CSV table of C-alpha atoms in Angstrom, one decimal:
chain,number,residue,atom,x,y,z
A,33,GLU,CA,87.4,65.7,129.9
A,34,THR,CA,88.1,62.1,131.2
A,35,GLY,CA,89.0,60.7,134.7
A,36,VAL,CA,87.7,63.0,137.7
A,37,THR,CA,87.1,66.7,137.5
A,38,GLN,CA,86.6,69.1,140.2
A,39,THR,CA,85.2,72.8,140.0
A,40,PRO,CA,85.8,75.3,140.7
A,41,ARG,CA,90.0,74.9,140.7
A,42,HIS,CA,90.0,77.9,143.4
A,43,LEU,CA,87.8,79.3,145.6
A,44,VAL,CA,88.0,82.5,148.4
A,45,MET,CA,85.0,82.9,150.5
A,46,GLY,CA,83.9,84.8,153.7
A,47,MET,CA,83.0,82.9,156.9
A,48,THR,CA,79.5,83.8,156.3
A,49,ASN,CA,78.9,83.0,152.8
A,50,LYS,CA,77.6,79.9,151.3
A,51,LYS,CA,79.2,77.7,148.4
A,52,SER,CA,79.6,74.3,147.0
A,53,LEU,CA,82.1,72.3,145.6
A,54,LYS,CA,81.5,70.0,142.3
A,55,CYS,CA,83.3,66.7,141.4
A,56,GLU,CA,82.3,64.5,138.6
A,57,GLN,CA,84.0,61.1,137.8
A,58,HIS,CA,83.8,59.9,134.1
A,59,LEU,CA,85.1,56.0,135.2
A,60,GLY,CA,82.3,54.1,135.5
A,61,HIS,CA,83.2,54.2,139.5
A,62,ASN,CA,80.5,53.5,142.0
A,63,ALA,CA,82.3,55.0,145.1
A,64,MET,CA,83.1,58.6,145.7
A,65,TYR,CA,85.3,60.2,148.6
A,66,TRP,CA,85.9,63.8,150.2
A,67,TYR,CA,89.4,64.5,151.4
A,68,LYS,CA,91.1,67.4,153.1
A,69,GLN,CA,94.7,68.1,152.6
A,70,SER,CA,96.3,70.7,154.7
A,71,ALA,CA,99.7,71.4,155.0
A,72,LYS,CA,102.1,69.1,157.0
A,73,LYS,CA,98.9,66.9,157.5
A,74,PRO,CA,98.2,63.3,156.1
A,75,LEU,CA,95.3,63.4,153.3
A,76,GLU,CA,92.2,63.4,155.9
A,77,LEU,CA,89.2,61.3,154.5
A,78,MET,CA,85.9,63.5,155.2
A,79,PHE,CA,83.0,61.4,153.5
A,80,VAL,CA,82.5,58.3,151.6
A,81,TYR,CA,79.8,57.4,149.2
A,82,SER,CA,79.2,54.1,147.8
A,83,LEU,CA,76.5,53.5,145.1
A,84,GLU,CA,75.1,56.8,146.7
A,85,GLU,CA,74.7,56.1,149.9
A,86,ARG,CA,76.8,57.8,152.5
A,87,VAL,CA,78.7,55.1,154.3
A,88,GLU,CA,81.1,57.2,156.2
A,89,ASN,CA,81.2,60.4,158.0
A,90,ASN,CA,84.6,60.8,159.9
A,91,SER,CA,83.5,63.2,162.4
A,92,VAL,CA,83.2,66.2,160.1
A,93,PRO,CA,81.7,69.2,161.4
A,94,SER,CA,78.4,70.0,160.0
A,95,ARG,CA,79.3,73.0,158.4
A,96,PHE,CA,80.5,70.5,155.4
A,97,SER,CA,77.2,68.9,154.2
A,98,PRO,CA,77.7,66.2,151.3
A,99,GLU,CA,75.3,65.3,148.4
A,100,CYS,CA,75.9,62.3,145.8
A,101,PRO,CA,72.8,62.9,143.7
A,102,ASN,CA,74.1,59.9,141.3
A,103,SER,CA,77.3,57.7,141.2
A,104,SER,CA,78.9,60.1,138.9
A,105,HIS,CA,78.2,63.4,140.9
A,106,LEU,CA,79.3,64.5,144.5
A,107,PHE,CA,79.1,67.7,146.0
A,108,LEU,CA,80.3,69.6,149.2
A,109,HIS,CA,78.1,72.0,150.4
A,110,LEU,CA,80.0,74.6,152.7
A,111,HIS,CA,78.4,77.1,154.8
A,112,THR,CA,79.8,79.3,158.0
A,113,LEU,CA,83.2,78.2,157.5
A,114,GLN,CA,86.1,78.9,159.8
A,115,PRO,CA,90.0,80.1,158.5
A,116,GLU,CA,91.0,76.5,159.5
A,117,ASP,CA,88.9,74.9,157.1
A,118,SER,CA,91.3,76.6,154.6
A,119,ALA,CA,92.8,73.7,152.6
A,120,LEU,CA,92.6,72.0,149.2
A,121,TYR,CA,89.7,69.7,149.0
A,122,LEU,CA,90.2,66.4,146.7
A,123,CYS,CA,87.7,64.4,145.4
A,124,ALA,CA,88.3,60.8,144.5
A,125,SER,CA,86.6,57.8,143.2
A,126,SER,CA,86.7,54.1,142.9
A,127,GLN,CA,85.2,50.9,141.6
A,128,ASP,CA,84.0,49.2,145.2
A,129,ARG,CA,84.5,45.8,145.7
A,130,SER,CA,86.1,44.9,142.2
A,131,GLY,CA,89.2,43.5,143.5
A,132,THR,CA,90.5,46.9,142.3
A,133,TYR,CA,91.3,49.2,145.2
A,134,GLU,CA,92.8,52.3,143.2
A,135,GLN,CA,91.4,55.4,144.0
A,136,TYR,CA,91.4,58.2,141.1
A,137,PHE,CA,92.0,61.8,142.3
A,138,GLY,CA,90.4,65.0,140.9
A,139,PRO,CA,92.8,67.9,140.8
A,140,GLY,CA,91.3,69.4,143.5
A,141,THR,CA,89.7,72.9,145.1
A,142,ARG,CA,92.1,75.4,146.9
A,143,LEU,CA,89.9,76.9,149.5
A,144,THR,CA,90.7,79.9,151.1
A,145,VAL,CA,88.1,80.8,154.0
A,146,THR,CA,88.9,84.8,154.8
B,98,GLY,CA,91.4,51.6,162.5
B,99,GLU,CA,94.7,51.8,160.8
B,100,ASN,CA,97.8,53.5,161.3
B,101,VAL,CA,100.4,54.4,158.6
B,102,GLU,CA,103.7,55.9,159.3
B,103,GLN,CA,106.0,57.3,156.9
B,104,HIS,CA,109.7,58.3,156.8
B,105,PRO,CA,111.6,60.7,156.0
B,106,SER,CA,109.6,63.6,155.8
B,107,THR,CA,112.1,65.3,153.6
B,108,LEU,CA,114.4,64.0,151.3
B,109,SER,CA,117.3,65.3,148.7
B,110,VAL,CA,119.1,63.4,146.9
B,111,GLN,CA,121.5,64.0,144.0
B,112,GLU,CA,120.5,63.1,140.3
B,113,GLY,CA,121.1,60.0,139.6
B,114,ASP,CA,121.0,58.7,143.2
B,115,SER,CA,118.9,56.1,144.2
B,116,ALA,CA,116.1,57.4,147.0
B,117,VAL,CA,114.1,55.0,149.6
B,118,ILE,CA,110.9,56.2,151.6
B,119,LYS,CA,109.6,53.5,154.0
B,120,CYS,CA,106.4,53.1,155.7
B,121,THR,CA,105.2,50.9,158.5
B,122,TYR,CA,101.2,50.3,159.1
B,123,SER,CA,99.8,48.7,162.1
B,124,ASP,CA,96.4,46.2,161.1
B,125,SER,CA,97.8,42.9,159.4
B,126,ALA,CA,94.4,43.0,157.7
B,127,SER,CA,95.5,45.6,155.1
B,128,ASN,CA,96.3,44.1,152.0
B,129,TYR,CA,96.6,46.5,149.7
B,130,PHE,CA,99.6,48.9,149.3
B,131,PRO,CA,99.9,51.9,147.0
B,132,TRP,CA,102.1,54.5,146.3
B,133,TYR,CA,101.0,57.9,144.8
B,134,LYS,CA,103.1,60.8,143.6
B,135,GLN,CA,101.9,64.7,143.9
B,136,GLU,CA,103.7,67.2,142.0
B,137,LEU,CA,103.0,70.9,143.0
B,138,GLY,CA,99.6,71.9,142.6
B,139,LYS,CA,98.6,68.9,141.1
B,140,ARG,CA,96.4,65.9,141.8
B,141,PRO,CA,98.0,62.7,143.6
B,142,GLN,CA,98.3,60.1,141.1
B,143,LEU,CA,99.3,56.1,141.5
B,144,ILE,CA,102.9,55.2,140.5
B,145,ILE,CA,103.1,51.9,142.0
B,146,ASP,CA,100.9,49.3,144.0
B,147,ILE,CA,101.7,46.2,145.7
B,148,ARG,CA,99.1,43.7,146.8
B,149,SER,CA,99.7,41.8,150.1
B,150,ASN,CA,100.5,38.3,148.4
B,151,VAL,CA,103.7,39.7,146.9
B,152,GLY,CA,106.9,40.6,148.2
B,153,GLU,CA,108.0,42.8,145.4
B,154,LYS,CA,106.9,44.7,142.2
B,155,LYS,CA,108.8,46.7,140.1
B,156,ASP,CA,108.2,49.3,137.1
B,157,GLN,CA,111.3,50.6,135.2
B,158,ARG,CA,113.0,52.9,137.8
B,159,ILE,CA,110.6,52.6,140.7
B,160,ALA,CA,110.1,49.1,143.0
B,161,VAL,CA,108.0,48.4,145.9
B,162,THR,CA,108.9,46.1,148.9
B,163,LEU,CA,106.6,44.4,151.5
B,164,ASN,CA,107.6,42.7,154.4
B,165,LYS,CA,104.1,41.4,155.9
B,166,THR,CA,105.6,39.9,159.1
B,167,ALA,CA,107.1,43.2,160.0
B,168,LYS,CA,104.4,45.7,158.6
B,169,HIS,CA,106.3,48.1,156.7
B,170,PHE,CA,106.6,48.7,152.9
B,171,SER,CA,109.1,50.8,150.9
B,172,LEU,CA,109.4,52.6,147.7
B,173,HIS,CA,112.6,52.6,145.8
B,174,ILE,CA,113.3,55.0,143.0
B,175,THR,CA,116.8,54.5,141.1
B,176,GLU,CA,118.7,56.8,138.8
B,177,THR,CA,116.5,59.8,140.0
B,178,GLN,CA,116.0,62.7,137.8
B,179,PRO,CA,114.4,66.1,138.7
B,180,GLU,CA,111.4,65.4,137.4
B,181,ASP,CA,110.8,62.8,139.9
B,182,SER,CA,111.0,65.9,142.6
B,183,ALA,CA,107.5,65.8,144.2
B,184,VAL,CA,105.5,64.7,147.2
B,185,TYR,CA,105.1,60.9,147.7
B,186,PHE,CA,102.3,59.5,149.9
B,187,CYS,CA,102.0,55.6,150.4
B,188,ALA,CA,98.8,54.3,151.8
B,189,ALA,CA,97.1,50.9,153.3
B,190,HIS,CA,93.8,49.7,152.2
B,191,ARG,CA,91.7,47.7,154.6
B,192,TRP,CA,88.0,46.9,154.6
B,193,GLY,CA,86.1,48.3,156.9
B,194,GLY,CA,82.3,48.4,157.5
B,195,ALA,CA,80.6,48.4,153.7
B,196,LEU,CA,83.7,49.8,151.8
B,197,GLY,CA,87.3,49.5,151.6
B,198,ARG,CA,89.6,52.5,153.0
B,199,LEU,CA,92.9,54.0,151.9
B,200,TYR,CA,94.9,55.3,155.1
B,201,PHE,CA,97.7,57.6,154.1
B,202,GLY,CA,101.2,58.3,155.3
B,203,ARG,CA,101.8,62.2,155.7
B,204,GLY,CA,104.0,62.4,152.6
B,205,THR,CA,107.5,62.4,151.9
B,206,GLN,CA,108.8,66.2,149.9
B,207,LEU,CA,111.5,64.5,147.7
B,208,THR,CA,113.8,67.0,146.2
B,209,VAL,CA,116.7,65.8,143.3
B,210,TRP,CA,119.2,68.5,142.3
B,211,PRO,CA,120.4,68.4,139.2
């Protein structure tokens, strides 16, 4: 599959569970992003990785833990989440500092915390 | 940081009419302004963008205008069709730290009635 892929597409987890979201980009990009999309809110940037180094963490609670093992893969590890964390989690990638700024989004993981 | 305001939050038009969505931004350093379309249950996809050195850009039925002095930009869709129904997000890009960032508006739910 081309572009940006995310797995799983849907996830239901209890507040005591531990799970991970996976993102993979096949575009040769060097920057990757995690966004949270909740109803009636703008897209919230959570984390940014550039060349596998985390360059931004927007005051995200520690129950969300990102990991970027290489420029093609990005994970979001989840533990002891709250019901208000239920949302669509979108991954995106871009080619940093190339003069092009477009971000390509994955299909998202719909997360429900019970 | 940057603050992007988007109006209206909902817009209903009859098929064949035009639709206009407006956004304002706060930081004059922002240099790139994309528009994303997100259909129900799908990922945001770039439909048109404009750089700060251009005042207008058109692609078939869609166009974007930028007024740098007033710090606002608009999306124009002519001859609307039911398949144009979606949520549209504007964004402003600016460099912050080591990486450029996109700041998103809250989105506009466009409904085109046949």
